[in-house]
Short mmCIF file of C-alpha atoms in Angstrom, two decimals:
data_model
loop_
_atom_site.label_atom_id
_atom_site.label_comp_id
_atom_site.label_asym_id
_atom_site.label_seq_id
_atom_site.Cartn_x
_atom_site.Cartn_y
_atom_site.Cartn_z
CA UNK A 1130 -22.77 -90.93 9.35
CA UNK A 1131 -22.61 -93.45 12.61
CA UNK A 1132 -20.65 -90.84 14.60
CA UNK A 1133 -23.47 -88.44 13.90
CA UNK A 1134 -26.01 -91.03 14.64
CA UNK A 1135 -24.06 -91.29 17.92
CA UNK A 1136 -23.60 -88.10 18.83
CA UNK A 1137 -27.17 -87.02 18.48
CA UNK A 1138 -27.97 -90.17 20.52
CA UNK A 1139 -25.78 -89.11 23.01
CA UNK A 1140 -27.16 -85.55 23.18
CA UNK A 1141 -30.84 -87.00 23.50
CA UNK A 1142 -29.81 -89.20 25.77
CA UNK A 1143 -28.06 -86.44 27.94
CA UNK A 1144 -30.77 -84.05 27.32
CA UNK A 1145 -33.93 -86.45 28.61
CA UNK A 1146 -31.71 -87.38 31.89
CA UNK A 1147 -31.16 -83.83 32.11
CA UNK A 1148 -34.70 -82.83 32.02
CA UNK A 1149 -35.67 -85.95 34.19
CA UNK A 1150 -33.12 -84.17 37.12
CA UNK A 1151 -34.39 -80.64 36.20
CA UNK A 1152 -38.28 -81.93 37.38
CA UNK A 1153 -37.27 -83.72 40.23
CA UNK A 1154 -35.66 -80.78 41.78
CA UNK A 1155 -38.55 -78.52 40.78
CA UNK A 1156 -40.86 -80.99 42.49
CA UNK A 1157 -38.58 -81.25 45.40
CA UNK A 1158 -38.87 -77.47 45.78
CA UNK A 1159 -42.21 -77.20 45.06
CA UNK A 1160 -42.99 -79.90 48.31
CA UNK A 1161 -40.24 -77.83 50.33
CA UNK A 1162 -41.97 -74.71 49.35
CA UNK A 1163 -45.40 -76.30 51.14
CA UNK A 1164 -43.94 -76.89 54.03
CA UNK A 1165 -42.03 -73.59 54.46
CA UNK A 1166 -45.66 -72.21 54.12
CA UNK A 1167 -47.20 -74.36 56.51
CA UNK A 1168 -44.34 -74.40 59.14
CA UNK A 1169 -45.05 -69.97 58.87
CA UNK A 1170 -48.82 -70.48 59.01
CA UNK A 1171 -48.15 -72.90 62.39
CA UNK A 1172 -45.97 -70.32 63.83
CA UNK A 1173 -47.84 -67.43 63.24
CA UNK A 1174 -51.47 -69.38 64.92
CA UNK A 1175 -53.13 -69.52 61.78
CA UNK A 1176 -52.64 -73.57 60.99
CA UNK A 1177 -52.83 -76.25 63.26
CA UNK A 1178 -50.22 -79.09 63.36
CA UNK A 1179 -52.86 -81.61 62.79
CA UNK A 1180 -54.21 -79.62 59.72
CA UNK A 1181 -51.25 -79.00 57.98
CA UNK A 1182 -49.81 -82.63 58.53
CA UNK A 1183 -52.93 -83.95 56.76
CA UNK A 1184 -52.79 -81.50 54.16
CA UNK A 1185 -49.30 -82.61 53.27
CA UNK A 1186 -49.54 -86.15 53.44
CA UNK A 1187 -46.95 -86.61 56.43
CA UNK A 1188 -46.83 -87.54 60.31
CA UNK A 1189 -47.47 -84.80 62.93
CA UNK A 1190 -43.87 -86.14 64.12
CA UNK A 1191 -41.92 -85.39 61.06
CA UNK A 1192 -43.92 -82.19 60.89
CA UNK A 1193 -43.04 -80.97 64.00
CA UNK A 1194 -39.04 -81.32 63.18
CA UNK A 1195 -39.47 -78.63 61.16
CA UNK A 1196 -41.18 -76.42 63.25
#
């Protein structure tokens, strides 16, 4: 009975950091996703710098790295 108890708190356990990692790197890609979209729309005339830098929340600087 206490190794069962253990094992299923080891499975939660793994399981919650498991989902934990799973949304950061969806979030991660969502934000990466953004900017791949922006950085196009820059390139292609249709977004300013300025514009999309405020629309992401970061510098013009950092923006421009990307570009």
């Amino acid at each position: 009975m206490v190794q069962t108890k253990k094992f299923e708190q080891t499975f939660v356990n793994e399981y919650l950091a498991w989902n934990l990692h799973d949304q950061d790197v969806l979030k991660r890609g969502k934000e990466e996703g953004r900017i791949a979209l922006s950085v196009d729309l820059i390139k292609s005339g249709l977004l300013s710098v300025k514009d999309a830098a405020i629309k992401l929340g970061m510098s013009e600087a950092d923006l421009k790295k990307r570009l």
